[in-house]
One Martini backbone bead per residue (centre of mass of N, CA, C, O) as a GRO file, in nm:
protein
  216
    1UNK     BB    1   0.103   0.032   0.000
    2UNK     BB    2   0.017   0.422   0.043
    3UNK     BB    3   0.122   0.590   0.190
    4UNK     BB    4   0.190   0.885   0.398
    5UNK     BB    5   0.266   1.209   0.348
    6UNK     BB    6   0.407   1.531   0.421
    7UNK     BB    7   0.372   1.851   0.264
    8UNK     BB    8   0.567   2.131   0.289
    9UNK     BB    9   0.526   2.438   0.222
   10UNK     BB   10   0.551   2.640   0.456
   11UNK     BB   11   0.810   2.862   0.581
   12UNK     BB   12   0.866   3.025   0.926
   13UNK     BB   13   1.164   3.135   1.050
   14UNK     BB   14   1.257   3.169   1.405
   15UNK     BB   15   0.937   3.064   1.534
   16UNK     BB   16   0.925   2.748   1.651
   17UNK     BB   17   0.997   2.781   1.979
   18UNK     BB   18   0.801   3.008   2.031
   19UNK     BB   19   0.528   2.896   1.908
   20UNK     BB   20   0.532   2.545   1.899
   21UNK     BB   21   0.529   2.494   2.168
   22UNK     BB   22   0.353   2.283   2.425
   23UNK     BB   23   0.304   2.381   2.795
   24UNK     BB   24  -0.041   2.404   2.880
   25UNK     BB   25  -0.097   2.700   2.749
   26UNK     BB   26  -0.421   2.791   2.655
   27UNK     BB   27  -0.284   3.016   2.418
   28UNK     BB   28  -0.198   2.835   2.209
   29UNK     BB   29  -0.524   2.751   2.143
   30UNK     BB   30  -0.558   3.047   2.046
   31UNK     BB   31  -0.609   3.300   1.800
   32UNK     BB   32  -0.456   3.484   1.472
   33UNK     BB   33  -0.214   3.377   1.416
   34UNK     BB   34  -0.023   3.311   1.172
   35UNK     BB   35   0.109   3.085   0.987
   36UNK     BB   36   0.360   2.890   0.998
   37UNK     BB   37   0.259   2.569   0.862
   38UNK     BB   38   0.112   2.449   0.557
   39UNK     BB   39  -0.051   2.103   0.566
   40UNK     BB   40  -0.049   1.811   0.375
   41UNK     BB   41  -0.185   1.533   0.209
   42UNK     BB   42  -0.035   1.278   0.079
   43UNK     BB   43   0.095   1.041  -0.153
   44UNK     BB   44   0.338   0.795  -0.187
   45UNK     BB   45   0.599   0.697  -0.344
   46UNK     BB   46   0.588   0.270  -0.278
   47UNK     BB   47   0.740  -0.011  -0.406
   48UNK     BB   48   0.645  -0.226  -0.214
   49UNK     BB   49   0.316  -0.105  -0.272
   50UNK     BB   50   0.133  -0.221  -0.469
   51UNK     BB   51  -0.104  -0.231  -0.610
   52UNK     BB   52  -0.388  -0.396  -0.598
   53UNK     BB   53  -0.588  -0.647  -0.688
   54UNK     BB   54  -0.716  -0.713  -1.010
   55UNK     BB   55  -1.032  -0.884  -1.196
   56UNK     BB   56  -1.131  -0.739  -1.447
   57UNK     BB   57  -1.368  -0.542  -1.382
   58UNK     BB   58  -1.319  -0.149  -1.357
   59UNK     BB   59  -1.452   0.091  -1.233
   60UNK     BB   60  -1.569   0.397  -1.139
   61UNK     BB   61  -1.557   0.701  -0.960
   62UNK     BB   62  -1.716   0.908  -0.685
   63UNK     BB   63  -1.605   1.152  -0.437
   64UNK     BB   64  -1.811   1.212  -0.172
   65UNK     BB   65  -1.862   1.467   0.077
   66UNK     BB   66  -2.038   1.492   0.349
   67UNK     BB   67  -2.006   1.510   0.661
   68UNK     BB   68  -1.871   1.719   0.934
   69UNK     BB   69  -1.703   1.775   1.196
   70UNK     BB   70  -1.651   1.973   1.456
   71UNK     BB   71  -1.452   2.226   1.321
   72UNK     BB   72  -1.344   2.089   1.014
   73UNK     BB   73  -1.416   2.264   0.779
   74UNK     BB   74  -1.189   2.405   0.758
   75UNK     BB   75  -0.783   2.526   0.835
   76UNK     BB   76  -0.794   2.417   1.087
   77UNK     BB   77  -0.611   2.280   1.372
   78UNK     BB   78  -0.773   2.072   1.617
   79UNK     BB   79  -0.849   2.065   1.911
   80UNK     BB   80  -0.958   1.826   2.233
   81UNK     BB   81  -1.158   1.773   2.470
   82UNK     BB   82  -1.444   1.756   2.639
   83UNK     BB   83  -1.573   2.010   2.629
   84UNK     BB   84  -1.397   2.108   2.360
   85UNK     BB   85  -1.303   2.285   2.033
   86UNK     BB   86  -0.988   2.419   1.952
   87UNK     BB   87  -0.763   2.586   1.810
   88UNK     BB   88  -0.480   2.591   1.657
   89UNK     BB   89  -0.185   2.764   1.656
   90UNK     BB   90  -0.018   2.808   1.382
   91UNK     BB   91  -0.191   2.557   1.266
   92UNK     BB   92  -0.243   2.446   0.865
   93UNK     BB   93  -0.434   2.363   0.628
   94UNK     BB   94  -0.389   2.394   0.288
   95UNK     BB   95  -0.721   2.355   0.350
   96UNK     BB   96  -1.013   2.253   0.352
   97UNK     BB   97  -1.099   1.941   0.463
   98UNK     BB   98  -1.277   1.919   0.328
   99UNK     BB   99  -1.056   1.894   0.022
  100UNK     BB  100  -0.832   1.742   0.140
  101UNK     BB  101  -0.994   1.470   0.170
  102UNK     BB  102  -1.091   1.421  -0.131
  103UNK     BB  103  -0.784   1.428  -0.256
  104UNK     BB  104  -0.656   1.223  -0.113
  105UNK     BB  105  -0.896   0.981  -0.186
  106UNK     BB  106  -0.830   1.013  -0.505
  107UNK     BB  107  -0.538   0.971  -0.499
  108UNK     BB  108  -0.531   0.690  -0.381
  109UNK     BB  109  -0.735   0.552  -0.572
  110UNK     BB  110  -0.593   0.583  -0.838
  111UNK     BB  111  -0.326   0.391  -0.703
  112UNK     BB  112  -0.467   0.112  -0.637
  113UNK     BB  113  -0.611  -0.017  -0.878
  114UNK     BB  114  -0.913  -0.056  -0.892
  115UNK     BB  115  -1.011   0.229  -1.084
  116UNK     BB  116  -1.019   0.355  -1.392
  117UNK     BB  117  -1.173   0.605  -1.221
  118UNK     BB  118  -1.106   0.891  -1.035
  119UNK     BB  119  -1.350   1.144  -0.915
  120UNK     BB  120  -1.431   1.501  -0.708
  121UNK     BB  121  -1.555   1.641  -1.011
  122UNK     BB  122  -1.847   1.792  -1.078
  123UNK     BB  123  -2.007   1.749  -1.393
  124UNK     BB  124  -1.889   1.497  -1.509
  125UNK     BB  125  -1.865   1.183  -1.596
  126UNK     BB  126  -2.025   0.921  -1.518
  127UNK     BB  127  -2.041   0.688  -1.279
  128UNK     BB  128  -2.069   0.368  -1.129
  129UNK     BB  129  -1.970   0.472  -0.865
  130UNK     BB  130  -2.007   0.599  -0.504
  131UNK     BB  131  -1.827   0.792  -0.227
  132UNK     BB  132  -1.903   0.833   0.046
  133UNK     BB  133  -1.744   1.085   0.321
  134UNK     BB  134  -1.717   1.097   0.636
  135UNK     BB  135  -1.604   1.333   0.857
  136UNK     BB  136  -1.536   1.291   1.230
  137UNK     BB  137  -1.187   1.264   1.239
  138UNK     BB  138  -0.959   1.561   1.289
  139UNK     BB  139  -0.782   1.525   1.608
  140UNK     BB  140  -0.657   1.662   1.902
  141UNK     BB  141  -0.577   1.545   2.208
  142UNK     BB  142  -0.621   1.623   2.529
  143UNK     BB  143  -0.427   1.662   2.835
  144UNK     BB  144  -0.418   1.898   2.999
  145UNK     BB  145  -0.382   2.110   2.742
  146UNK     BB  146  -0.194   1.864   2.646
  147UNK     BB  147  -0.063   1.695   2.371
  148UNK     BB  148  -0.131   1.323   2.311
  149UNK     BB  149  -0.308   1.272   2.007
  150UNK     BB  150  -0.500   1.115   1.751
  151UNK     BB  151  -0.761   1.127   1.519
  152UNK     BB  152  -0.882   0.900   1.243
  153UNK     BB  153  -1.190   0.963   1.072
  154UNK     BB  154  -1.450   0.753   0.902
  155UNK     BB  155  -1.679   0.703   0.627
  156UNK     BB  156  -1.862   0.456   0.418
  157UNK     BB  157  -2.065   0.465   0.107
  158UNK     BB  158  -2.064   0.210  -0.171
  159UNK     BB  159  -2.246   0.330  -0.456
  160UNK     BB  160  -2.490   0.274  -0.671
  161UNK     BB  161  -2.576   0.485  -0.930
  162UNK     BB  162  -2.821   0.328  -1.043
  163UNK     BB  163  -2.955   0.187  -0.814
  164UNK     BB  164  -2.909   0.311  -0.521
  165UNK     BB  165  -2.717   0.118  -0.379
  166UNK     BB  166  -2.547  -0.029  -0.124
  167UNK     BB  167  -2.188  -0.215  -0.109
  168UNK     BB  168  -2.106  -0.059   0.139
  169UNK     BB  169  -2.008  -0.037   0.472
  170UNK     BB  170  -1.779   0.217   0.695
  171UNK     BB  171  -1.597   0.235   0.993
  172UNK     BB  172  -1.266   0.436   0.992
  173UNK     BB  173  -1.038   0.437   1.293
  174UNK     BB  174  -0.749   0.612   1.410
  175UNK     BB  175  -0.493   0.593   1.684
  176UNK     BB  176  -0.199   0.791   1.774
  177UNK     BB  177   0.037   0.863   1.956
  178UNK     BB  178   0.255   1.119   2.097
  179UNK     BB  179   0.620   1.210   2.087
  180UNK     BB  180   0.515   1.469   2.139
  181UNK     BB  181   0.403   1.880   2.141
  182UNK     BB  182   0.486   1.938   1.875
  183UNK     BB  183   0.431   2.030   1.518
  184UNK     BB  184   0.538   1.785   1.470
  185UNK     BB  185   0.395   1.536   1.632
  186UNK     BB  186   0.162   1.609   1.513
  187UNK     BB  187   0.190   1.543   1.207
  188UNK     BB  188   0.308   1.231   1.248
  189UNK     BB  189   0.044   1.131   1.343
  190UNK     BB  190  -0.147   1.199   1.140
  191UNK     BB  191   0.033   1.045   0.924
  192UNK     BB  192   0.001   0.756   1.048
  193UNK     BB  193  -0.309   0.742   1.093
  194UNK     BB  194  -0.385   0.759   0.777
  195UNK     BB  195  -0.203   0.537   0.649
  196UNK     BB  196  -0.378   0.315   0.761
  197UNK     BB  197  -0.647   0.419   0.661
  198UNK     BB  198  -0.571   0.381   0.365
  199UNK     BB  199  -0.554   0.092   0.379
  200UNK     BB  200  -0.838   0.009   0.486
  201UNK     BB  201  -0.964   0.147   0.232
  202UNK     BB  202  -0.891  -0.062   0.037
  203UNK     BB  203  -1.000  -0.330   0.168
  204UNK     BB  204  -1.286  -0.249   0.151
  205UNK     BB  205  -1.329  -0.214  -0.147
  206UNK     BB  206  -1.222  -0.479  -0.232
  207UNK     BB  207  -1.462  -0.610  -0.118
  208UNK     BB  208  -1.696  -0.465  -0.283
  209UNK     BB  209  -1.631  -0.530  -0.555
  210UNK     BB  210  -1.689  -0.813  -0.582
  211UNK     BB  211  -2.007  -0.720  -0.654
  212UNK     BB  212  -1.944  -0.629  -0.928
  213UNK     BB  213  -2.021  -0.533  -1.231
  214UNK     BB  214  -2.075  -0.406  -1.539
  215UNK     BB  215  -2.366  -0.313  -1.508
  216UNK     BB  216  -2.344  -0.116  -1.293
   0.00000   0.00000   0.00000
């Protein structure tokens, strides 16, 4: 399979020390600061993992983003403890996340070998199946307003577009503890629990399209 990396777009240097490490003040949890460095989730080419085995016909697929997690609309990265869910200061994905996600599993779908074609933008030409998915969690866990974890869910349901029948679902969820609380292990705990789940959904689409045939 094919992990992922994080590839860093934008960096400014010289103020990582001062405004990057949590050490449990809740000011570096809020406020307007500009983003430090701002971080997109991509497929990344590993020789090891070669595309799924596939036999016969491959369809088309339709990658549509359904519901989305409270806070999570837009491009800030956010933290959660039991009581709230609020932005990390100085850390953003490099788009809102219904787009970062769409982009990410539509690069992997495309890249798996399961499917002829895979696009998640509206207006083309009609697709076999439809992938709903709605994003649950992309979020750091805070343990006394310290990060402590990520957390990436997601749900799944692949519809047959013409029967408008689901031919599967499912919710796959990882989670991953930090080896530390700057902005580097924020983003490396997403990168593992994220490719982890894109494994996951591999293996889960590759049982369902067992079901499918031309007809489709």
């Amino acid at each position: 399979m094919k992990p992922l990396k994080i590839k860093r777009l934008f960096r400014c240097t010289g103020l990582m020390a001062g405004l990057l490490l949590f050490s449990g003040c809740s000011s570096l949890l809020t406020g307007e600061a500009p983003p430090d460095y701002r971080y997109q989730l991509v497929p990344a080419s590993n020789p090891t993992s070669p595309p799924a085995e596939t036999k016969g016909f491959r369809p088309s697929l339709f990658v549509q983003l359904g519901t989305v997690g409270i806070g999570l609309s837009g491009d800030r990265i956010v933290a959660r403890d039991p009581l709230r869910v609020t932005p990390i200061k100085g850390l953003r994905w490099v788009e809102p996340t219904t787009d970062l996600v769409e982009k990410t599993l539509t690069r992997h779908l495309e890249q798996s070998g399961l499917f002829s074609y895979v696009t998640g933008q509206k207006g083309g030409p009609p697709t076999d199946l439809v992938l709903v998915v709605d994003l649950r969690s992309l979020y750091v866990n805070l343990d006394e307003q310290i990060p402590a974890s990520v957390d990436v869910a997601i749900s799944l349901r692949l519809i047959d577009r013409l029967q408008k029948q689901p031919l599967g679902i499912a919710i796959l969820s990882e989670h991953e503890p930090l080896k530390g609380t700057d902005s580097g292990a924020i983003i490396q705990g997403f990168q593992a629990a994220a490719s982890r789940l894109m494994t996951r959904v591999t293996r889960e689409l590759q049982q369902d399209l067992a079901s499918v045939s031309p007809s489709a």
